[in-house]
Coordinates of C-alpha atoms in Angstrom, one line a residue:
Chain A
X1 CA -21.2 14.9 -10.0
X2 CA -19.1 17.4 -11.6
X3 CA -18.6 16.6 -15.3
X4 CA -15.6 15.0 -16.4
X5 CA -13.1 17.3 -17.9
X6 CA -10.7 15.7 -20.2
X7 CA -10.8 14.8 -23.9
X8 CA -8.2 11.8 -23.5
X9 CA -7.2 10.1 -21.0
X10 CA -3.0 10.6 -21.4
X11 CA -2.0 9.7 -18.1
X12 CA -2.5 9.8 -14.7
X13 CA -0.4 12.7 -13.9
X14 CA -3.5 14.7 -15.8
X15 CA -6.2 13.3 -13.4
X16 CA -7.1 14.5 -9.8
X17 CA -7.5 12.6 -6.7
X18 CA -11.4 13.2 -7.1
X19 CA -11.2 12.4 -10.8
X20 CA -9.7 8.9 -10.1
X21 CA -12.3 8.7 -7.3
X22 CA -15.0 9.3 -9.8
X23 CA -13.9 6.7 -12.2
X24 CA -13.5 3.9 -9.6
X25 CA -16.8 4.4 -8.2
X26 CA -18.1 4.4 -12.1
X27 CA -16.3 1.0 -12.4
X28 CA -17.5 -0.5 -9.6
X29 CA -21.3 0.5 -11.3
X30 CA -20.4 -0.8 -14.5
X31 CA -18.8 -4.1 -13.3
X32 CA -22.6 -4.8 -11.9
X33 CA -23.5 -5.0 -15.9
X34 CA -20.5 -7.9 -16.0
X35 CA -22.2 -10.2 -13.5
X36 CA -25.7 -10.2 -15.6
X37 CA -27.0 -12.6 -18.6
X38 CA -27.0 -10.4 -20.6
X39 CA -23.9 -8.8 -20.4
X40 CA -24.5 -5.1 -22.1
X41 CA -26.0 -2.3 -21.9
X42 CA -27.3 0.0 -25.1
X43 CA -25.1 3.2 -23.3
X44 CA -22.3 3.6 -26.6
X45 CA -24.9 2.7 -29.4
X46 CA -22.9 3.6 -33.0
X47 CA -20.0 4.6 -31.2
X48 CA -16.4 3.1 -32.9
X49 CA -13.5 2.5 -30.9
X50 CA -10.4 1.8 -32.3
X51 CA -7.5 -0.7 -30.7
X52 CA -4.6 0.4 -32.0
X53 CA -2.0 -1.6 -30.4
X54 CA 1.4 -1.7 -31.4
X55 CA 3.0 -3.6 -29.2
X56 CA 2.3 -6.9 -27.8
X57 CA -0.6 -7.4 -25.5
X58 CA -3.8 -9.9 -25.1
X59 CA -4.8 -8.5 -21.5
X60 CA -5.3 -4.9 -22.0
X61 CA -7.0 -5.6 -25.7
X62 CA -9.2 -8.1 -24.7
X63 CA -10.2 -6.2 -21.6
X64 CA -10.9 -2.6 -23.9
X65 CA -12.4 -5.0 -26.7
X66 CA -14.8 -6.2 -24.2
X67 CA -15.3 -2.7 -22.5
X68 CA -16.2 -1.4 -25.5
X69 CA -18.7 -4.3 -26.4
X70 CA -20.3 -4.3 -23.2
X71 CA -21.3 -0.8 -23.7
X72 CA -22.5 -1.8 -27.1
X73 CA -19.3 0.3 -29.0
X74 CA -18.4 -1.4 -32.3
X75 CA -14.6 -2.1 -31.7
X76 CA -12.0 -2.6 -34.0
X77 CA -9.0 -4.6 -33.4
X78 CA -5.4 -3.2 -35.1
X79 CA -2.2 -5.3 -33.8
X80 CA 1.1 -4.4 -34.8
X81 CA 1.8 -7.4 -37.4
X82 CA -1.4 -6.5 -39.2
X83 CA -0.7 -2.6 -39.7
X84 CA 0.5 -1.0 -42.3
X85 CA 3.4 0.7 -39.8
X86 CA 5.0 -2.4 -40.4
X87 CA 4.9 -1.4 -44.2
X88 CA 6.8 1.7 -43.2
X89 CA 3.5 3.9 -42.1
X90 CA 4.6 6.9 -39.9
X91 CA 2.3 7.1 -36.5
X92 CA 1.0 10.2 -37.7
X93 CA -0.2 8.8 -40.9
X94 CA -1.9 5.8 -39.3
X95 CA -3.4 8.7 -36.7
X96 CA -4.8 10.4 -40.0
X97 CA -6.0 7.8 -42.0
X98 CA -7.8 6.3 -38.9
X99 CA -9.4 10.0 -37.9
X100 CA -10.8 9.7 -41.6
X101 CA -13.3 6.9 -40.4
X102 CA -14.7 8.7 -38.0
X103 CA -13.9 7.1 -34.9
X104 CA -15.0 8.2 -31.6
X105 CA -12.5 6.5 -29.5
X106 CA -8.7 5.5 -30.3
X107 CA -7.0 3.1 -27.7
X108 CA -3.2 3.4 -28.2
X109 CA -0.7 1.1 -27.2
X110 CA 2.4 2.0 -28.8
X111 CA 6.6 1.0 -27.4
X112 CA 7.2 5.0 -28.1
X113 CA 7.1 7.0 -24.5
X114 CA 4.7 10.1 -25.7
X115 CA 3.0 8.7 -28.6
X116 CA -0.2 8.7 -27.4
X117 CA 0.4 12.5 -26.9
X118 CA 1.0 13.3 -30.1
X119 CA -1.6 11.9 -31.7
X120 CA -4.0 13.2 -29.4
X121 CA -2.8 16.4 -31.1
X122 CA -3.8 15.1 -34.5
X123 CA -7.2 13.4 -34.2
X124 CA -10.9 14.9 -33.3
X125 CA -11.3 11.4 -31.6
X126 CA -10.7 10.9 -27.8
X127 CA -6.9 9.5 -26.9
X128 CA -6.9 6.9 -24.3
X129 CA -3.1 5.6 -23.6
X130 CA -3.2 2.1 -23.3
X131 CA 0.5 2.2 -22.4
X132 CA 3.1 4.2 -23.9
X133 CA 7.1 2.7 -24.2
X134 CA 8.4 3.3 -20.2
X135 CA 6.1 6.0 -19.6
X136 CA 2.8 5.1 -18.3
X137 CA 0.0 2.9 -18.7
X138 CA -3.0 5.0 -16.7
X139 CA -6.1 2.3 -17.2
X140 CA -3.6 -0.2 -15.2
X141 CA -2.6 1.9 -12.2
X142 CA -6.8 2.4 -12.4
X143 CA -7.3 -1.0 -12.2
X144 CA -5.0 -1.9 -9.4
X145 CA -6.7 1.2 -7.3
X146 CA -9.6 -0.3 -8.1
X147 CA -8.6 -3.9 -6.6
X148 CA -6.9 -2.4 -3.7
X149 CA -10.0 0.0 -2.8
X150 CA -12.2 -3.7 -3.1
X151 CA -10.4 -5.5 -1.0
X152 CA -9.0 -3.3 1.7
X153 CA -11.9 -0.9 1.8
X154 CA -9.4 2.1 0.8
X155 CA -6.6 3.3 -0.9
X156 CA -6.1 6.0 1.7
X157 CA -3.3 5.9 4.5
X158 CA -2.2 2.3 3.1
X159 CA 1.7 0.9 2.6
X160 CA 2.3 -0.5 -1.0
X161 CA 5.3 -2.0 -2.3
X162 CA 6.1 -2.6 -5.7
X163 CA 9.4 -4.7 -6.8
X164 CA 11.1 -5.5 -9.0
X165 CA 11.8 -3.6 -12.8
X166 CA 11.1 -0.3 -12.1
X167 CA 12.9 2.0 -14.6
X168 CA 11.4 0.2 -17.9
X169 CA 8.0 -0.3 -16.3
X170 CA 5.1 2.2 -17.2
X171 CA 3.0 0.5 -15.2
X172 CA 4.7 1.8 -11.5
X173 CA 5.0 5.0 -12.7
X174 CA 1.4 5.0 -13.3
X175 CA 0.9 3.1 -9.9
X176 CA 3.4 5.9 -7.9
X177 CA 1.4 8.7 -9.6
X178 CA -2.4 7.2 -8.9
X179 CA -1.9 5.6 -5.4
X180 CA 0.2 8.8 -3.7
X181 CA -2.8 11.0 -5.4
X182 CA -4.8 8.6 -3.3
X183 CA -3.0 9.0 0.0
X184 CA -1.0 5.7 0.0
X185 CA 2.8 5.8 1.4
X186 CA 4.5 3.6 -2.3
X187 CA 8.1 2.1 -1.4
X188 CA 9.8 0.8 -4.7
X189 CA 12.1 -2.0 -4.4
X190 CA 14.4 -2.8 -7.1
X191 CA 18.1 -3.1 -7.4
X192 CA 20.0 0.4 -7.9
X193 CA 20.2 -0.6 -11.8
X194 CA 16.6 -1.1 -12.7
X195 CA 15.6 1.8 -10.8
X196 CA 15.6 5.4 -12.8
X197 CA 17.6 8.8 -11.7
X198 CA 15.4 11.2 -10.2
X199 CA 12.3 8.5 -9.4
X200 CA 12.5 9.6 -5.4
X201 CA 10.8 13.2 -7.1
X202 CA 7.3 10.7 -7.6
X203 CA 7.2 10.7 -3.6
X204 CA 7.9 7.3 -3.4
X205 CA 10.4 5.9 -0.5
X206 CA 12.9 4.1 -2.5
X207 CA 14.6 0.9 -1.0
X208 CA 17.5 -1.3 -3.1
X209 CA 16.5 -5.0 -0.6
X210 CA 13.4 -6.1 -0.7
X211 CA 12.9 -7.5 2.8
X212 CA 12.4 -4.5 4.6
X213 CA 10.2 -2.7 1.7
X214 CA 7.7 -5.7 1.9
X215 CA 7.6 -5.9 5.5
X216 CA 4.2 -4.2 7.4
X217 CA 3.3 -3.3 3.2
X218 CA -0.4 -3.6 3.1
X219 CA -0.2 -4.3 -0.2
X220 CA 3.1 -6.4 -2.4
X221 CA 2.8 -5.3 -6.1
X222 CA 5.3 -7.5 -8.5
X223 CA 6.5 -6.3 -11.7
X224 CA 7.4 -8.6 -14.7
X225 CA 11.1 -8.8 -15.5
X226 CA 10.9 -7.2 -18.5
X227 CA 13.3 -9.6 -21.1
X228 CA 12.2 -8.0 -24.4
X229 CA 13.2 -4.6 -22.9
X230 CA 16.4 -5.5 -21.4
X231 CA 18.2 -6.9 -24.4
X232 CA 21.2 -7.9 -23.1
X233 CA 22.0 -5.0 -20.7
X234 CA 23.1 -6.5 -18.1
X235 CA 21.1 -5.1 -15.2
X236 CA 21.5 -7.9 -13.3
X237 CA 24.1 -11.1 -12.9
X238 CA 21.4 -13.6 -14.0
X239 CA 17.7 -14.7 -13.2
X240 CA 18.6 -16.6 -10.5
X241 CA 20.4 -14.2 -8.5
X242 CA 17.7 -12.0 -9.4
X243 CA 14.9 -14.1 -8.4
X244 CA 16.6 -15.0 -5.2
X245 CA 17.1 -11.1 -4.3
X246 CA 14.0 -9.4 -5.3
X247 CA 11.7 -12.5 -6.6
X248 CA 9.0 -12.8 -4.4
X249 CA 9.4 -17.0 -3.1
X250 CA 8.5 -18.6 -0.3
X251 CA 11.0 -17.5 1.9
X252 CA 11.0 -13.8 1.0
X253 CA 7.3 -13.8 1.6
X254 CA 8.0 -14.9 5.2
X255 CA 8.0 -11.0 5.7
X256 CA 4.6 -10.7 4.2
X257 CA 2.0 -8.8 6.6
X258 CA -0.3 -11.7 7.7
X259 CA -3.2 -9.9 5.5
X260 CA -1.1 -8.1 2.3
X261 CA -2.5 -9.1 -0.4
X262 CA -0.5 -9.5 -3.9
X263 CA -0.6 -8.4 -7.5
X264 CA 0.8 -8.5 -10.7
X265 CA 0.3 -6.5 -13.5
X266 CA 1.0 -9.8 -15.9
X267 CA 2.0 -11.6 -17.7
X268 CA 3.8 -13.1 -14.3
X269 CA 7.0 -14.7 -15.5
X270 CA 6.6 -17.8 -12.8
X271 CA 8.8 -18.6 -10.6
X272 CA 11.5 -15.6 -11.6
X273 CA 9.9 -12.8 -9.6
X274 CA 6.7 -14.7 -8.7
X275 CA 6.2 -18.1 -7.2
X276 CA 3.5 -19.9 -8.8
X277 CA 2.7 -21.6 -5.0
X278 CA 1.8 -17.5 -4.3
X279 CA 0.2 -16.5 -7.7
X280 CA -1.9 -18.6 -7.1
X281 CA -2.8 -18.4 -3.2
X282 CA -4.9 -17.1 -1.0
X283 CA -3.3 -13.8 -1.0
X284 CA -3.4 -13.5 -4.7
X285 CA -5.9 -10.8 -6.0
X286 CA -4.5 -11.0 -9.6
X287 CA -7.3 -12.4 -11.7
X288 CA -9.3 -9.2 -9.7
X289 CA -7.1 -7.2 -11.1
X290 CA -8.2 -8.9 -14.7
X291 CA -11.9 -8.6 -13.8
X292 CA -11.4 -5.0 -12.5
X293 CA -9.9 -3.7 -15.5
X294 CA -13.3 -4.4 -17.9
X295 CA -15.2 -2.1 -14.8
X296 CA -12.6 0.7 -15.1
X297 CA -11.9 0.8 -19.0
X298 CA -16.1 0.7 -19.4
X299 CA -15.9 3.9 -17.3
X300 CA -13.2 5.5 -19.5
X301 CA -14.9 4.9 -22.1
X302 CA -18.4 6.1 -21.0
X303 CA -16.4 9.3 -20.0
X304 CA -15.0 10.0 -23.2
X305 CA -16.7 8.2 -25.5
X306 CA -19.4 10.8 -25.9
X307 CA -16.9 13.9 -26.8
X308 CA -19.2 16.1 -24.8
X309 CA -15.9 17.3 -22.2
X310 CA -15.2 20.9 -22.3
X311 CA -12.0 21.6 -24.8
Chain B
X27 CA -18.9 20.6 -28.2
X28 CA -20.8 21.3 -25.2
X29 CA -24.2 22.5 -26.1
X30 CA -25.1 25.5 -24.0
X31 CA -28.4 24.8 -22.4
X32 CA -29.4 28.3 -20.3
X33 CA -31.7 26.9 -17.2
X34 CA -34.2 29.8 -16.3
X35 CA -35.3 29.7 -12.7
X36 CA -38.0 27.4 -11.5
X37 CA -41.1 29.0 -9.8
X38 CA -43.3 27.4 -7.4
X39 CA -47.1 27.9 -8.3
X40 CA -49.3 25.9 -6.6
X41 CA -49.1 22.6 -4.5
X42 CA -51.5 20.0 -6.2
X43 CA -51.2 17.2 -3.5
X44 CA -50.2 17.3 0.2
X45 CA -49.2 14.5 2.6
X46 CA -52.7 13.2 2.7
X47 CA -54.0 13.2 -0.8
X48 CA -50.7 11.6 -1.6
X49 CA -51.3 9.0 1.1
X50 CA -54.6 8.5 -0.4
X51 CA -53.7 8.0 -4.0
X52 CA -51.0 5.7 -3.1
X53 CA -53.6 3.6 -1.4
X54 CA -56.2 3.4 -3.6
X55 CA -53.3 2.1 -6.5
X56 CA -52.4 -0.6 -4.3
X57 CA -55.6 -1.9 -3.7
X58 CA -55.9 -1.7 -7.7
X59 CA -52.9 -3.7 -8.1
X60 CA -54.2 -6.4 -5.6
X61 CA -57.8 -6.5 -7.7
X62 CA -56.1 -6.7 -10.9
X63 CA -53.5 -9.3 -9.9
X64 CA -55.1 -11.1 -7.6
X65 CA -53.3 -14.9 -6.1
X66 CA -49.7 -12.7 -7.7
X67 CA -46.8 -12.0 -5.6
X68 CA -45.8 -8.9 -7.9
X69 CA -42.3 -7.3 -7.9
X70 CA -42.2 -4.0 -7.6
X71 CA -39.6 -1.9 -9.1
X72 CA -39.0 1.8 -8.5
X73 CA -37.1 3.7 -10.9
X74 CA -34.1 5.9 -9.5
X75 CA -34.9 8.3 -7.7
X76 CA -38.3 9.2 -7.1
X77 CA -40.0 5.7 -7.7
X78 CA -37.2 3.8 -5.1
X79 CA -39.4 5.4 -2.0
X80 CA -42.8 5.2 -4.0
X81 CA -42.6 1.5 -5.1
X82 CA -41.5 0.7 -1.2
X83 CA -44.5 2.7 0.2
X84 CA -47.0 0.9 -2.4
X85 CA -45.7 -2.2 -0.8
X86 CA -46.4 -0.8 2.4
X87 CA -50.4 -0.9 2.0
X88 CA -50.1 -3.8 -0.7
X89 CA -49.3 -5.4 2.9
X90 CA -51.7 -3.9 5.2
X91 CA -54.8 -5.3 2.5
X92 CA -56.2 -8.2 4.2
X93 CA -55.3 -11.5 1.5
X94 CA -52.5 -10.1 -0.5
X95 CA -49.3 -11.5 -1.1
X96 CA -46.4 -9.4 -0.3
X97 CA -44.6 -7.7 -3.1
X98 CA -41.1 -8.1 -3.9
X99 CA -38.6 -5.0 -4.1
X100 CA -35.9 -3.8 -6.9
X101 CA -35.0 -0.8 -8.2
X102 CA -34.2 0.2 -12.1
X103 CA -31.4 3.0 -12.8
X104 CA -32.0 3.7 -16.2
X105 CA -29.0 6.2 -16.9
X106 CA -27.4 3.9 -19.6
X107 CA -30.7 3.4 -21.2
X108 CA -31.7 7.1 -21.8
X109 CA -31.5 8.4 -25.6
X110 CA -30.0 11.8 -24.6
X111 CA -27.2 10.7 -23.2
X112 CA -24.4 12.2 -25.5
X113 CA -27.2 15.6 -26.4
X114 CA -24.3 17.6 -24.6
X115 CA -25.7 17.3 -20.9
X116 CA -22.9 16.7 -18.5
X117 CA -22.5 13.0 -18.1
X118 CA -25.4 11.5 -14.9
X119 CA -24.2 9.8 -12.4
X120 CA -25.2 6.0 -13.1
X121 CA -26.7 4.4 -10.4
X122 CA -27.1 0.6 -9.2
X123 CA -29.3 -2.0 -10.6
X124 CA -30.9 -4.1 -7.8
X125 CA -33.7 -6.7 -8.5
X126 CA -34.9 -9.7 -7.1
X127 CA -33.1 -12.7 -7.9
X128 CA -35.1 -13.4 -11.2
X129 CA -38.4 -11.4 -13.4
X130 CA -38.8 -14.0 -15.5
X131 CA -42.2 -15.0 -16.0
X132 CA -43.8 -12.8 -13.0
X133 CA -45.6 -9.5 -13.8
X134 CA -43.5 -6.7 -12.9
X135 CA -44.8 -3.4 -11.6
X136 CA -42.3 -0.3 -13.2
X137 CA -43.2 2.4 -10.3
X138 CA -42.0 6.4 -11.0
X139 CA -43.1 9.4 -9.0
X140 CA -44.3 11.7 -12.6
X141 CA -45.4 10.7 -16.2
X142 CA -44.3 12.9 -18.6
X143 CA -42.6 12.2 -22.2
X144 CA -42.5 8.6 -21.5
X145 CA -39.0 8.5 -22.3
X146 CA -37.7 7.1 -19.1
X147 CA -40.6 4.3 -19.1
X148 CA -39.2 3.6 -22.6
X149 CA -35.6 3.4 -21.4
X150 CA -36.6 1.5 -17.9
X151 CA -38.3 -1.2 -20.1
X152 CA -35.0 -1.6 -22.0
X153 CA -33.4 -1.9 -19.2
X154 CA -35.7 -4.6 -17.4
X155 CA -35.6 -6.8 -21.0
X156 CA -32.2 -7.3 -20.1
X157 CA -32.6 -8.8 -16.7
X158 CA -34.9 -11.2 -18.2
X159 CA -38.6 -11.9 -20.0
X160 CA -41.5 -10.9 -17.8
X161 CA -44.5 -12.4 -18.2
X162 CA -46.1 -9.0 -17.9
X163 CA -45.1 -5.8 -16.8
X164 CA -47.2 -2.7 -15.8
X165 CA -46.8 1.2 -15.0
X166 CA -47.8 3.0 -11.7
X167 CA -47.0 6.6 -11.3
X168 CA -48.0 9.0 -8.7
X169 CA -49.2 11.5 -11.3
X170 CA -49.5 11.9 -14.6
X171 CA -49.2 15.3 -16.7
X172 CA -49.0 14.7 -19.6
X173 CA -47.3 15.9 -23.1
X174 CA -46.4 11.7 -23.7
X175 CA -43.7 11.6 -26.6
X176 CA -44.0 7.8 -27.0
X177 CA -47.2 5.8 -27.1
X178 CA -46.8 4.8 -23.3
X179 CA -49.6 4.4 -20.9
X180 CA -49.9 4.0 -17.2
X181 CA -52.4 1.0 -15.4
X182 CA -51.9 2.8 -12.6
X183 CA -52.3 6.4 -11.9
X184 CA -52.6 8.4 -8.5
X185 CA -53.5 11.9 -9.8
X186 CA -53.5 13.7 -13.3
X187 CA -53.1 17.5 -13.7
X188 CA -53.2 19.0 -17.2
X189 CA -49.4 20.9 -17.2
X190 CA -47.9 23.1 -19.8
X191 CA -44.4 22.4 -20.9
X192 CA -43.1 25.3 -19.7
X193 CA -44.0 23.6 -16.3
X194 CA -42.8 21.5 -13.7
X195 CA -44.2 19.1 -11.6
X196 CA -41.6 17.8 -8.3
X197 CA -42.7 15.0 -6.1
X198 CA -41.3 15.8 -2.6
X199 CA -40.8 12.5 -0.4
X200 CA -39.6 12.4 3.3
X201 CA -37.1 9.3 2.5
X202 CA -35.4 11.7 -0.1
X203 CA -35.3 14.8 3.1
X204 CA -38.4 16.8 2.4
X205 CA -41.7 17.5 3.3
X206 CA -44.5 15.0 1.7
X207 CA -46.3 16.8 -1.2
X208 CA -46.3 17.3 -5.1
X209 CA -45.6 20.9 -6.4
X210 CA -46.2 22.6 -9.7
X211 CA -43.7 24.9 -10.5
X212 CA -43.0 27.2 -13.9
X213 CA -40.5 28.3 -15.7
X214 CA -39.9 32.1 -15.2
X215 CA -38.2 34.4 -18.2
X216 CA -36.0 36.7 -17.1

């Protein structure tokens, strides 16, 4: 195994196809330790992770919280209402005055697109992005890899479509970026105002119905309609309309491939682009998605945790 | 910071077991097992790599001795257990768990091809305490040579050869695509 070469884990536009190989196959080793009584392992012994998330978010916390305690990190939890940014802080004082602790790893999710770059410029510790504003959000795109390699076998030569919010979603760029370094053929589906200028240059086929995007897709990604991002903008008449276009219902999923499985990055707003009838069927992979994400963010961290990357 | 480690080229000297003698010893510590455990189903667990093939061929003659109860199988990775894993060494690759359904209460067997530090014994033990609480659990090795850093002995031993550090000992098995035998080899300066 060739040695992992990065300090921080930015995005995925850093990582090779092999690298994300590497981590997946890590994840699925490490997701073993999940499925034991005990559930940890001695590997990150008087390691410190740092959370530092702020902006909303239970899933993505919860799951690096337990990473980190599964590999026997001490992790500690900073939300946006606790911090002192809402005292004023500047990021790069927060950056500073959590470097001066000593802390191995810091897991940033912050609503500013580059932050976790910056920072990474400014602290000895190793960077992992946990989501950055509408830029990407790597350990997710990771996760759903992950998910799709379990369940279809591969990532390789597959159709995936994701719908719906596009331009303020972090998460499909990450996806675009991580499943065409895979080999899969991405269509986005989203209506011509949620999707950004200049997104065709990702290598995704771009498609503004969503019938014919879903139909023969292997694989039906969701995106949450994004409300606290949209503030008023009028992207689109009104929810209904919406969910009756490009929500995924029981009669839009008439088109489904028999075997396409779906996802959702969460939280799923039910019944807007997700029926809850679907979330919760057969075809639903979504809680995977949940248990997959512990697998891959205990990788990340055993692969940076230990500083010992070439820089 | 990686720490630079220079590797200086590995020597063969002299084997010290072929196929037979190997054959032999392996033998001879299963019908040791069976005498000091008699009326026990053992579980046999090989750690990754070189005790996986060992521990399966010690179940092999276990079998063939007329009484004895058939061993159970697993195998230990022990890559998250190690204490060297941040020294600066590029990260191992971590390798699968796999025992049988439960080692609580039965004497477990810890099976490795070569003895040396004891620092992998120390981390495989870890490791099995968190499957579960044995009632007992035992060492075999194939050979022993020596230079122990932790006060870690083995109930079972096939062969023992007095080694300097400068010297390596490599257990070659056919499962892992080579030739049967156990080599010494040193460490040349350039």
């Amino acid at each position: 195994m060739t040695p992992f070469a990065h300090r921080h884990l930015l995005g995925i536009a850093d990582l090779s196809a092999n690298e994300i190989v590497q981590i997946l196959d890590l994840s699925d080793t490490f997701l073993e330790i999940s499925e034991r009584a005990i559930k940890k392992v001695p590997t990150l012994r008087g390691k410190t992770v740092i959370n530092l998330f702020l902006e909303a978010s239970t899933r993505t916390r919860t799951s690096f919280e337990i990473a980190a305690k599964r590999l026997s990190a001490d992790a500690v939890n900073i939300s946006g209402s606790t911090s002192s940014t809402t005292k004023g802080e500047t990021l790069l004082d927060t950056a500073r005055n959590l470097q001066a602790m000593r802390p191995d790893v810091i897991v940033l999710r912050h609503t500013a697109s580059g932050a976790p770059h910056f920072i990474a410029a400014h602290v000895d510790a190793a960077v992992i992005n946990a989501g950055d504003g509408t830029h990407e959000h790597p350990t997710q795109a990771l996760l759903d890899c992950a998910t799709i390699r379990k369940h279809k076998g591969r990532v390789d030569g597959l159709t995936i479509a994701i719908c719906g919010d596009i331009a303020h979603s972090r998460v499909a760029r990450s996806d675009v970026l991580a499943l065409g370094k895979l080999g899969a053929k991405v269509r986005l589906a989203a209506p011509r105002t949620m999707l950004p200028i200049g997104i065709e240059t990702l290598g995704a086929e771009v498609y503004d119905r969503m019938e014919p995007a879903i139909e023969g897709a292997d694989v039906v990604m969701m995106l949450r309609i994004q409300k606290e991002r949209l503030d008023g903008a009028g992207l689109f008449p009104n929810t209904r309309e919406y969910s009756r276009y490009f929500g995924l219902g029981l009669r839009m999923a008439t088109h489904l491939k028999p075997d396409a499985i779906l996802m959702h990055p969460g939280p799923i707003n039910r019944g807007i682009e997700l029926d809850p009838a679907l979330a919760d069927g057969t075809r639903s992979v979504i809680l995977d998605q949940v248990t997959h994400g512990v697998g891959v963010r205990m990788a990340l961290l055993y692969l940076l945790a230990g500083g010992s990357a070439e820089n | 910071m990686r720490r630079a480690r220079k590797e200086t080229p590995l020597v063969a000297r002299r084997q010290l077991a072929d196929s037979a003698a190997m054959a032999r010893a392996l033998r001879r510590m299963a019908h040791e097992m069976v005498e000091k455990n008699p009326d026990e189903s053992l579980i046999l667990v090989g750690i990754r790599s070189g005790g996986v093939p060992l521990a399966e061929r010690l179940r092999g003659h276990i079998k063939e001795i007329a009484g004895a109860k058939a061993p159970e199988l697993g195998a230990i990775d022990i890559t998250l257990y190690r204490d060297d894993i941040f020294e600066g060494l590029p990260k191992p690759e971590v390798g699968s768990t796999e025992l049988p359904s439960s080692i609580v209460g039965r004497t477990v067997v810890l099976v490795d091809d070569v003895l040396y530090t004891g620092r992998t014994i120390r981390a495989a033990l870890d490791a099995l305490m968190d499957f579960g609480r044995p009632r007992r659990v035992e060492l075999a090795v194939l050979i022993d040579r020596g230079h122990r850093e932790l006060p870690i002995q083995p109930d079972y031993v096939g062969m023992t050869e007095k080694t300097t550090r400068n010297e390596s000992v490599q257990v070659a098995l056919a499962e892992l695509g080579a030739e049967d035998g156990v080599l010494l080899l040193e460490r040349v300066r350039p």
